[in-house]
mmCIF file of C-alpha atoms in Angstrom:
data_model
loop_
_atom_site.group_PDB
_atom_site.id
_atom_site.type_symbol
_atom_site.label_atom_id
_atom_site.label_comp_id
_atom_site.label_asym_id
_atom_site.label_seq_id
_atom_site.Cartn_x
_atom_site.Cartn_y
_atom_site.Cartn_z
ATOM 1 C CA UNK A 5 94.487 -9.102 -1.050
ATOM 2 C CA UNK A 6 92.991 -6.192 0.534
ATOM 3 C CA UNK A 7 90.758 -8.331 2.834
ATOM 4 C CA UNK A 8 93.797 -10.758 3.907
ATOM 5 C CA UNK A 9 95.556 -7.637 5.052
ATOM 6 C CA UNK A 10 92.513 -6.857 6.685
ATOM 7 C CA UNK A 11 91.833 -9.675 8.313
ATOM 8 C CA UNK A 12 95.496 -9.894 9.569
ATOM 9 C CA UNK A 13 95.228 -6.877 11.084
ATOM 10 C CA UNK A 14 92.225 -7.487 12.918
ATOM 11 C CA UNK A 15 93.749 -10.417 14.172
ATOM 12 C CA UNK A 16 96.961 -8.867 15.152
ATOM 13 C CA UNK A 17 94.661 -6.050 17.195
ATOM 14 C CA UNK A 18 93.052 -9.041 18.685
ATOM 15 C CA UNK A 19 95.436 -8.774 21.789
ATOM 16 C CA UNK A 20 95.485 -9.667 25.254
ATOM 17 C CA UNK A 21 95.715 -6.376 28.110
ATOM 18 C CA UNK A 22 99.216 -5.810 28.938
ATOM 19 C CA UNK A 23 99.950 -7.462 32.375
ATOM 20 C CA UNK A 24 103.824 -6.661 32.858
ATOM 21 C CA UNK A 25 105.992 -3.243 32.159
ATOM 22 C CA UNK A 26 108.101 -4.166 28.710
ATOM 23 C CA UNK A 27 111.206 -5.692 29.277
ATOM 24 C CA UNK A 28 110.935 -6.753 33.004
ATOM 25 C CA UNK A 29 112.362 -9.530 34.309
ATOM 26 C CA UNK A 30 110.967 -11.974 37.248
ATOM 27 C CA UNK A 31 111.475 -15.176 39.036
ATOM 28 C CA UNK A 32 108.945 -17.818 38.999
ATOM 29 C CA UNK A 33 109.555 -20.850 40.946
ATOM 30 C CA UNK A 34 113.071 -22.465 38.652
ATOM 31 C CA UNK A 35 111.826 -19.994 35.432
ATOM 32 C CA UNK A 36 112.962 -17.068 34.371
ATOM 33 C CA UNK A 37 110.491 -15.169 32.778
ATOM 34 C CA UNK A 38 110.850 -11.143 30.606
ATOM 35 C CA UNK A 39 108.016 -9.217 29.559
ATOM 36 C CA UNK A 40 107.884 -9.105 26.291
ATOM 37 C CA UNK A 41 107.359 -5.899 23.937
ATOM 38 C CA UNK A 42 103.422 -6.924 23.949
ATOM 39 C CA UNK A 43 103.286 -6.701 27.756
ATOM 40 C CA UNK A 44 102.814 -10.539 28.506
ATOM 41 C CA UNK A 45 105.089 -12.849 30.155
ATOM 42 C CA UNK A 46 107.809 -15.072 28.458
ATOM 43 C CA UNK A 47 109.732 -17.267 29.738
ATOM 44 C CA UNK A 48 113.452 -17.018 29.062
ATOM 45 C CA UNK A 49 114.677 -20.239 30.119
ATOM 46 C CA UNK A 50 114.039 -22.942 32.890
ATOM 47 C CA UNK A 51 117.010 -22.665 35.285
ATOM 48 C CA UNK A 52 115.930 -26.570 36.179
ATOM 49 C CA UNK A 53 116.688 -27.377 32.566
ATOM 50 C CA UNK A 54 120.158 -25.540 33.036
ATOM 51 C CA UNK A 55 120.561 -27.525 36.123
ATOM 52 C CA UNK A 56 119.878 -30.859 34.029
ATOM 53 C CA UNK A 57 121.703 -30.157 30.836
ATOM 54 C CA UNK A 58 124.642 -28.445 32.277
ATOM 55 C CA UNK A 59 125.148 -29.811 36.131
ATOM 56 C CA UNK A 60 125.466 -27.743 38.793
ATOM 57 C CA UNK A 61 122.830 -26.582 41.285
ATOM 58 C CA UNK A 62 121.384 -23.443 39.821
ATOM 59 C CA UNK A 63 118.770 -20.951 40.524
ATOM 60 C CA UNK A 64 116.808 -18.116 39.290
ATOM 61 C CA UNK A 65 117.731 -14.714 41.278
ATOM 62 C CA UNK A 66 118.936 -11.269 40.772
ATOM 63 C CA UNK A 67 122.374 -10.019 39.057
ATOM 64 C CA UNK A 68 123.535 -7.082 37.484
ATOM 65 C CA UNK A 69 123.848 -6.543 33.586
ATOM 66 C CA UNK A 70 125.267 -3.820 31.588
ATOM 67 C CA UNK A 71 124.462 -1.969 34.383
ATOM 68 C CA UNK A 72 121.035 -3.007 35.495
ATOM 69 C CA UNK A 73 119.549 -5.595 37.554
ATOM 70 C CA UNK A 74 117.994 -8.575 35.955
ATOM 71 C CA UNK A 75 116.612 -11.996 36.897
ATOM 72 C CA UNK A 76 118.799 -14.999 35.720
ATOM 73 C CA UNK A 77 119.888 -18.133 36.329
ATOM 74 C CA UNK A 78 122.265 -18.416 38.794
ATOM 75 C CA UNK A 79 125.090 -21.092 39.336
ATOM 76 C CA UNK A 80 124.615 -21.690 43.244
ATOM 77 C CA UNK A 81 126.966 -24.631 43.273
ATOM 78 C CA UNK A 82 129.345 -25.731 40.737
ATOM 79 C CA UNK B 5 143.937 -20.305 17.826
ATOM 80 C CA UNK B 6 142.758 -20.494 14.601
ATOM 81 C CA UNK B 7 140.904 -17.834 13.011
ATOM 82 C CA UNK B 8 137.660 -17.992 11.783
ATOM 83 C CA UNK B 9 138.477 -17.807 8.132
ATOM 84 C CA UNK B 10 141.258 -20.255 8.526
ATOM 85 C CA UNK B 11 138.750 -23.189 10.048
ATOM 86 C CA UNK B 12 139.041 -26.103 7.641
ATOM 87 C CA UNK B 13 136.036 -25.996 5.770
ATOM 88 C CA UNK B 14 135.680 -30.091 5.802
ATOM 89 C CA UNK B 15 134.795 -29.313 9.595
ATOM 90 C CA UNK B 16 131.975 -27.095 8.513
ATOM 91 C CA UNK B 17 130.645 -29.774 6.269
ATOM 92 C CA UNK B 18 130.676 -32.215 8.447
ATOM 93 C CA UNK B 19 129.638 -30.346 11.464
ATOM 94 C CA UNK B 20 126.581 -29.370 8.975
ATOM 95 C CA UNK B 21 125.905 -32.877 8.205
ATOM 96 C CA UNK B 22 125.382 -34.032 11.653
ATOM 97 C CA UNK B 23 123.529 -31.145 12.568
ATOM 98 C CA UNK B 24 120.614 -31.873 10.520
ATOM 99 C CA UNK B 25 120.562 -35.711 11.059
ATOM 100 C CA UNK B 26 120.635 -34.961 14.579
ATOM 101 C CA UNK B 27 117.696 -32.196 13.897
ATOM 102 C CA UNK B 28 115.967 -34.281 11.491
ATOM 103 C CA UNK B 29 116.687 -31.211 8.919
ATOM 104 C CA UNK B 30 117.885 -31.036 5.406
ATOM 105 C CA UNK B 31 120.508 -28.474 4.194
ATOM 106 C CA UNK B 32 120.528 -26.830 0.277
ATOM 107 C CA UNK B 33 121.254 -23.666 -1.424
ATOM 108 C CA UNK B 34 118.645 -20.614 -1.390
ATOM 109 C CA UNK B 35 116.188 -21.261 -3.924
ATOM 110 C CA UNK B 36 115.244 -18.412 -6.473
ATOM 111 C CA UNK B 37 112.070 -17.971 -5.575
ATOM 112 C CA UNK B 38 112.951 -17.814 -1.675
ATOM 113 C CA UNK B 39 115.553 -15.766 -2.832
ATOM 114 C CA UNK B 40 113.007 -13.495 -4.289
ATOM 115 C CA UNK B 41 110.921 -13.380 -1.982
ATOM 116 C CA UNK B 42 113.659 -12.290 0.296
ATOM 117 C CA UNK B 43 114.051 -9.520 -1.721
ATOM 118 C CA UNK B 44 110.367 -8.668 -1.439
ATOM 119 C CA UNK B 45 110.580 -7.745 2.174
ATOM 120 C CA UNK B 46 113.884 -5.740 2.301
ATOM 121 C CA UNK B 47 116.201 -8.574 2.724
ATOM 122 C CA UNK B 48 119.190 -9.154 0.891
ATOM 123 C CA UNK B 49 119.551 -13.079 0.349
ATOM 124 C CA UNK B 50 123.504 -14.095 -0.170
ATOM 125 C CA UNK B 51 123.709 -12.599 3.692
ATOM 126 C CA UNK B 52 120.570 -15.071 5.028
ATOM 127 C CA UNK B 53 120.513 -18.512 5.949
ATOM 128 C CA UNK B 54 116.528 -19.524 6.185
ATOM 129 C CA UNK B 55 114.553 -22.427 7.707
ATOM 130 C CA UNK B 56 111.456 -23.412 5.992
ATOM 131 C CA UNK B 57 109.574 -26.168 7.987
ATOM 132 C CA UNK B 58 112.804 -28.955 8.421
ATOM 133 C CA UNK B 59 114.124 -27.348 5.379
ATOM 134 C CA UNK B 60 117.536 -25.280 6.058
ATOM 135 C CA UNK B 61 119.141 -23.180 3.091
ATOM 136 C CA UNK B 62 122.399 -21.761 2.671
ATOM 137 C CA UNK B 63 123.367 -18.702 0.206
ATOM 138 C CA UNK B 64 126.725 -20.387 -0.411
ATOM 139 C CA UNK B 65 127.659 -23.763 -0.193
ATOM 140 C CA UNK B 66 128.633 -25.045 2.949
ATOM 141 C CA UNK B 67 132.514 -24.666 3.474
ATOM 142 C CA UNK B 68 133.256 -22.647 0.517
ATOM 143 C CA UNK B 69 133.681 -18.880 2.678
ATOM 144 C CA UNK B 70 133.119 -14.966 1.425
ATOM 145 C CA UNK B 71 132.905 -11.713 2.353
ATOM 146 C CA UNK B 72 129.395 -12.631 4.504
ATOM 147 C CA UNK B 73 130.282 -15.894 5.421
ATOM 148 C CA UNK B 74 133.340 -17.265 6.971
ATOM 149 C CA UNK B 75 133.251 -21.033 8.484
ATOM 150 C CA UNK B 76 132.788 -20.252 11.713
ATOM 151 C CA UNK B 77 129.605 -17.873 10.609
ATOM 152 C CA UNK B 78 128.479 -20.523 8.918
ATOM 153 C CA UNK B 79 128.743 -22.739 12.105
ATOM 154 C CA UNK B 80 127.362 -20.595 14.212
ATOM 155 C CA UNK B 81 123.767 -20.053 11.750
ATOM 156 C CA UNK B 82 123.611 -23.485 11.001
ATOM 157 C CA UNK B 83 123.026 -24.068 14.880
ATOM 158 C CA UNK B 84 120.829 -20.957 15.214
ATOM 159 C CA UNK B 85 118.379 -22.594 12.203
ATOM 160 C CA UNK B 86 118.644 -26.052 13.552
ATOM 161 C CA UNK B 87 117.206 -24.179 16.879
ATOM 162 C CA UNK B 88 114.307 -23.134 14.564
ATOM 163 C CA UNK B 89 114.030 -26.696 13.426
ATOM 164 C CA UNK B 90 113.434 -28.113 17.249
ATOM 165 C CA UNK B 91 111.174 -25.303 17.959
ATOM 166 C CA UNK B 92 109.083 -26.342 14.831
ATOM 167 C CA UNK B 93 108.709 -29.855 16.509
ATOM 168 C CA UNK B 94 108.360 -28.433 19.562
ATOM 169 C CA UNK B 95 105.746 -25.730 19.160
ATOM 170 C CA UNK B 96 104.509 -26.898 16.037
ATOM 171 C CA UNK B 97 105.458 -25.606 12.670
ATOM 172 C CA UNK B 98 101.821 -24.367 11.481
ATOM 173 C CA UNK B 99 101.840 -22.580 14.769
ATOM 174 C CA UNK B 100 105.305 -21.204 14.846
ATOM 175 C CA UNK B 101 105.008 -20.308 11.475
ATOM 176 C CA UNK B 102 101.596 -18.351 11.856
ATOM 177 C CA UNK B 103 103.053 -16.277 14.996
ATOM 178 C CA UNK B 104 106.025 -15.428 13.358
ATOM 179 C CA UNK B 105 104.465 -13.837 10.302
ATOM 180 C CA UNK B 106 101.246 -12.238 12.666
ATOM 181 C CA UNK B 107 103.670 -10.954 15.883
ATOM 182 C CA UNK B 108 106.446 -9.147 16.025
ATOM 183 C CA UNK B 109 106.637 -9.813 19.314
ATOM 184 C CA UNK B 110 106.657 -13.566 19.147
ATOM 185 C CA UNK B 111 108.993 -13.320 15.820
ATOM 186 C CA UNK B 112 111.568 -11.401 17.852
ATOM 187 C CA UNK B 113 111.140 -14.391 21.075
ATOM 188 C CA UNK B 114 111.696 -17.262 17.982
ATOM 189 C CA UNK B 115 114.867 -15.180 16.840
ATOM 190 C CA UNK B 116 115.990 -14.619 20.609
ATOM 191 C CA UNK B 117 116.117 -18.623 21.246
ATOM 192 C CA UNK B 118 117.822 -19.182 18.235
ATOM 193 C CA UNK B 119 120.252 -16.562 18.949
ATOM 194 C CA UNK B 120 121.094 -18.183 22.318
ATOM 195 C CA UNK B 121 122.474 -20.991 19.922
ATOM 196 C CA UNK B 122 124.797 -18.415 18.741
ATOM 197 C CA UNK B 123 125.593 -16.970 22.217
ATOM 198 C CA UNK B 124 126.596 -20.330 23.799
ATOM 199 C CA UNK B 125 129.071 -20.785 20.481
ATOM 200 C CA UNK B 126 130.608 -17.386 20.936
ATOM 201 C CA UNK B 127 131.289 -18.394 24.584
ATOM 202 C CA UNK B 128 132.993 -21.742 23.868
ATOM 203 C CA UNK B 129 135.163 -20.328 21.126
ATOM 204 C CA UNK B 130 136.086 -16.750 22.593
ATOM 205 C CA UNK B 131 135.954 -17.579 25.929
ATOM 206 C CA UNK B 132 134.348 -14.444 26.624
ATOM 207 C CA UNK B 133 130.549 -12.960 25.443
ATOM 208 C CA UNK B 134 131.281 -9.245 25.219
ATOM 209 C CA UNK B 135 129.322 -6.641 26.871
ATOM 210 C CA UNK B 136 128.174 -5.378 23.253
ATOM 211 C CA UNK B 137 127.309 -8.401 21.877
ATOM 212 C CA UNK B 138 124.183 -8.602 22.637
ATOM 213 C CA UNK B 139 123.087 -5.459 21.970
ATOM 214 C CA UNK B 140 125.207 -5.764 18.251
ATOM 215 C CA UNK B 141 123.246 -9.470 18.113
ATOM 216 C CA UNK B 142 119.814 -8.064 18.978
ATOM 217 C CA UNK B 143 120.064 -5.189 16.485
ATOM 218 C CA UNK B 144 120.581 -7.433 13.537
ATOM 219 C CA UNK B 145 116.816 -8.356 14.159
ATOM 220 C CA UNK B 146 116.251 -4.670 12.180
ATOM 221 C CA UNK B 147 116.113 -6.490 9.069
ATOM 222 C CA UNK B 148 112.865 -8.739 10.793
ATOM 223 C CA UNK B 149 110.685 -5.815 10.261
ATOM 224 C CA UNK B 150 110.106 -5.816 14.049
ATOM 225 C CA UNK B 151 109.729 -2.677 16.650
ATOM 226 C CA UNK B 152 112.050 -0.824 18.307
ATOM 227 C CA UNK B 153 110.678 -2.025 21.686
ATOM 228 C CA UNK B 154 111.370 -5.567 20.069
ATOM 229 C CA UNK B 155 114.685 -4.910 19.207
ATOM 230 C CA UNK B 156 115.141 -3.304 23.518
ATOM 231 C CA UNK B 157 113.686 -6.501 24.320
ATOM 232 C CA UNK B 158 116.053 -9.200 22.182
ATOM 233 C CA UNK B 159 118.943 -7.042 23.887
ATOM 234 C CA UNK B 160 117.159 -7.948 27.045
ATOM 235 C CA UNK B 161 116.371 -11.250 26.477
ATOM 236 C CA UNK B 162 120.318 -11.750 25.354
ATOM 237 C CA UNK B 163 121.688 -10.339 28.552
ATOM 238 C CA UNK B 164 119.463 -12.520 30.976
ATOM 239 C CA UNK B 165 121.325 -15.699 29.071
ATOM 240 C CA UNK B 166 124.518 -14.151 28.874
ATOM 241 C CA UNK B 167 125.283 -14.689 32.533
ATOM 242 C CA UNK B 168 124.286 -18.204 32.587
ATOM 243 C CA UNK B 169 126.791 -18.943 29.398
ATOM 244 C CA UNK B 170 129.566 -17.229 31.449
ATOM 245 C CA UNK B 171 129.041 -19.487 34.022
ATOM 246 C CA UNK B 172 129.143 -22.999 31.895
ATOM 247 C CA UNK B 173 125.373 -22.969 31.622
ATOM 248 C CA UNK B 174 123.748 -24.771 28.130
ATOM 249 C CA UNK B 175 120.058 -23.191 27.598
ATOM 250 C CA UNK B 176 119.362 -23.827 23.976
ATOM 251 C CA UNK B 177 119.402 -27.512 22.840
ATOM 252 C CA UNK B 178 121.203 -26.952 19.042
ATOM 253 C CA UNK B 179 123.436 -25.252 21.305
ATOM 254 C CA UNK B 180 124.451 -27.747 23.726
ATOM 255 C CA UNK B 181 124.197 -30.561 20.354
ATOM 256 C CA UNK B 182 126.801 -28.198 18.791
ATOM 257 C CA UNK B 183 129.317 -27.708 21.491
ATOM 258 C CA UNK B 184 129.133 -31.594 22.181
ATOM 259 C CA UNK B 185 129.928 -32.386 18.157
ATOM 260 C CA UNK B 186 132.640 -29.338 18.330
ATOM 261 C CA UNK B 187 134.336 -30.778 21.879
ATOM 262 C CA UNK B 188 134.490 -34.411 19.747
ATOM 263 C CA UNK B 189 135.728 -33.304 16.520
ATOM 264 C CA UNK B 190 136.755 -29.810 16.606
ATOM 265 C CA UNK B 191 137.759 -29.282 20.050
ATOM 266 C CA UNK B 192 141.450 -27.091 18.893
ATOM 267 C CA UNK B 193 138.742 -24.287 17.595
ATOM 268 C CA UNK B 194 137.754 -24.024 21.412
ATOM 269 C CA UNK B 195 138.886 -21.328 23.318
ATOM 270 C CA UNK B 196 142.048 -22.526 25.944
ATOM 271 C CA UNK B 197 139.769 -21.174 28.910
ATOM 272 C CA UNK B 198 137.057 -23.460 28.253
ATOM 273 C CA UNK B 199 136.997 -26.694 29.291
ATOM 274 C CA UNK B 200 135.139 -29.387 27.281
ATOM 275 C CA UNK B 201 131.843 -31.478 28.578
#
């Protein structure tokens, strides 16, 4: 038992550098993407996938939330 | 509108039933030993619906309501698990299972798409997705055994959908298979400002 918690912890410590500030949002090309709380990249959602499943032309820029800005996908044309 | 308690529970059963055909899933009640082993990590089971592989299970049986679970609750988690299910197939479930027990981080991201489920719901039956409800929904991942920073990033995570689900925008797809069952079947629990797909 003691050497499975072991191991998993190893393995858990086993972690990429951070590359982004925790909880960041950016644009890349039609993705949205948020920095997650290990300080690598995530993408939120596909604002092409939004496009397809939902119509509309949308695309991923800048809005405000609760306050703060954000990246998200944006409905450019109904 | 109806309320939530009032929703006939034949719609939940039947809204259950064609959410795991379409998912591939099957539904049952909480074993004891899952139930157990609930317990184990802090987690108290009649409030938990879980997904084990394609395996969903209920506390209660579906359509039959208490003080934890009302119909439309029971709605709403039954397409947040079947979001789990389609992540299984699409990430793998050996995978998917092995990050969620080994990162909090990528526990809290496998929470936040199956939340979305929820979020798009909330949006086609209120009409509205408060400002708190993200925050409120992103704080019930406490109970995950994840990190505060997690629980700052769900919140985050919530509130980059949220404007898309204003605007008519589908992200998750047990989400957008919900809403298209509920238009068909259910569509007088939809909120008046809504329109159907």
């Amino acid at each position: 038992m003691t050497r499975a918690v072991l191991f998993l912890a190893v393995l858990a410590c086993g972690c990429p550098a951070p590359v982004c500030p925790v909880r960041a949002t950016r644009c890349i090309e039609t993705r949205v993407e948020l920095c997650g709380s290990d300080g690598q990249w995530q993408t939120v959602v596909d604002c092409a996938e939004v496009e397809r499943t939902s119509g509309g032309e949308w695309a991923c820029g800048t809005t405000r939330e609760d306050g703060e800005e954000i990246n998200t996908c944006l409905l450019v044309t109904p | 509108m109806i309320e939530d308690a009032d929703i006939d529970p034949a719609i939940v059963r039947a809204f259950a039933a064609h959410m795991a055909k379409r998912f591939n899933a099957t539904i049952g009640r909480t074993p004891a030993a899952l139930q157990a082993g609930l317990r184990l990590v802090g987690m108290q089971p009649e409030k938990y619906a879980t997904t084990l592989g394609r395996a969903i299970y209920f506390p209660i049986d579906l359509g039959a309501s208490n003080e934890h679970w009302s119909p439309w609750s029971q709605i709403t988690v039954m397409a947040h698990e079947c979001q789990h299910v389609a992540d299984n197939d699409a990430r793998g479930m050996l995978a998917k299972g092995w990050d969620y027990i080994t990162s909090t981080t990528r526990r809290t991201e496998h929470e936040n798409r199956a939340h979305v489920a929820q979020l798009e719901l909330e949006m086609w039956r209120r009409g509205e997705v408060a400002q708190w409800w993200p925050g409120v929904r992103a704080s019930a991942l406490k109970s995950y055994h994840v990190t505060d920073t997690d629980l700052l990033v769900a919140e985050r995570y919530l509130r980059v959908c949220a404007p898309i689900v204003r605007r008519g925008g589908l992200i998750s797809v047990a989400g957008a298979a919900a809403i298209e069952w509920l238009d068909e079947h259910a569509p007088e629990l939809r909120h008046p400002t809504v329109r159907p797909r």
